[in-house]
Amino acid sequence: MKEILYIQAGSQANYAGTHFWNTQESYFTYGEEEDAEVSHGISFREGLNQKGEPTFCPRLLVFDRKAQFGTLSQANALFGVDEAAEEEQILWSGNPVEYKQEPVQKSRYQTDMEELDPDAGSASSAVQLADVRYWSDFNRMYYLPRTVQKVPDIPEWEDSEGNWTTGNETFTRYDEDTGLMEGPLRLFLEECETIQGIQLMHDTATFGSFVNSFLTSLRDDFVKLPLLSWPLLSDTTPSFHIGDDRRGIRKIINDALALRSLSELSSMTIPIQSPTTWTDELCSNTYMQASVCHSVRATFHSKFSHLDDISDFCAQLSWRSALPFAELGGQTQFGRRDVTRGFSHAGITSYNEWIYRSGVDASVISSSFPAFFSSAETWLPNTPPMVSLRPASTSVFSSIGVTSGTAGFFSDYAELLEDWTRRKISVENAGIDVDELGDLANDLWTLHDNAGGETYGGSDTDVRGEDEE
């Protein structure tokens, strides 16, 4: 079957992940298997609920702070009783004084679905941006209880984009308290017939060090298991002028530490910078981020994909480079994988002509979209004003490549870290000291060199190649 285990950690990753799983749910035909466009067993686990009824639930571990889950709990209509009801079973015989927090109210979107509103999810009931409080507000899926992993909240006076050492310690305590690695994780993996690998998406600012410890523990038992990671970097980049802003410094350091960690623990890493830092107006929003990432991820469980699994995907991208990093778009390309979705015949013809002229050996995957689009209000002639229309389809092109631009990506971080080391900038609460900051900069220079950048010749030397100027 070549199953995939998915892992999401952090609110931004779970926003994107919720879009991904909603879309996967919309592919279900609930009829003959040959009618489906995807192999559901790759991403979904088939099992029985408490009533003995067959169910399909995502093969997924979801991590976030407890307060960020909203109404999503380990118990749901398919599995278990309500958590609040369990809490009412007090074993003490005295007279307790209870102080209960108001339960989170369900979103309108969720309420409509529960009432079996045929228009649930359409323009009349879809979640509006102003109404979104949590990533679970527009969730359409039922999850296994072990999917939901609620990490304890941090005190209000602490910054959620935190200390690298503290995040590692948080994972150790969480694993000891919940039996995560020997319980939910191992059970998911052992249920698979022939697992092809893990797909990971996480916020580096809030869960970078937590995931670092998670993957380190994972590699103790599963050394060769393919792992494709999508780290969502913070909203601060080396190109920003952050001066001596401690919060900005900590974000940069967390991102750099996460990238170094993934270079050792992941088979292939595709860093995604925050949409707020993107310069292309067309793509500078979270919707395009989710769409682009989903388009690439969806090919692994498509019936029409001729690239079989995560291992092949990683091997194709790294055949000319040992560096386990790729990027969306890029400059001079050494290997590329393209995904087209919803292209017309004319669009496919134009694409084929372009790919022929480029001379790059690219693997092309064609994949369809389900009917899963928001309605748009527009003016039409001879009709009442502001008629709602739902587009039938749209076209999306995603390209993942190993390129020369990756070298410049690492040198930007390395140069800034070197500058802070020389000036002995305070890295208080970042989880490392100034000496470790210098070691981190050297490691990033090594990644820069492995990515095809010019050999590092010292802090006063321009190390960028012609493609990066």
XYZ file of C-alpha atoms in Angstrom, residues 63 149 168-185 210 213-214 217:
24
model
C 0.716 18.861 17.815
C -1.587 15.719 20.799
C 13.716 20.270 23.666
C 12.894 19.894 27.341
C 9.177 20.278 26.607
C 9.313 17.311 24.227
C 11.143 15.147 26.784
C 8.534 15.848 29.464
C 5.660 15.379 27.023
C 6.978 12.027 25.829
C 7.454 10.855 29.416
C 3.924 11.926 30.382
C 2.086 10.558 27.322
C 4.240 7.709 26.014
C 4.130 9.381 22.592
C 6.986 7.537 20.896
C 6.147 4.056 22.172
C 2.396 4.614 21.992
C 0.673 6.681 19.249
C 3.704 6.970 16.954
C 10.272 20.290 19.951
C 13.915 16.246 19.762
C 11.020 14.301 18.243
C 14.175 10.120 19.058
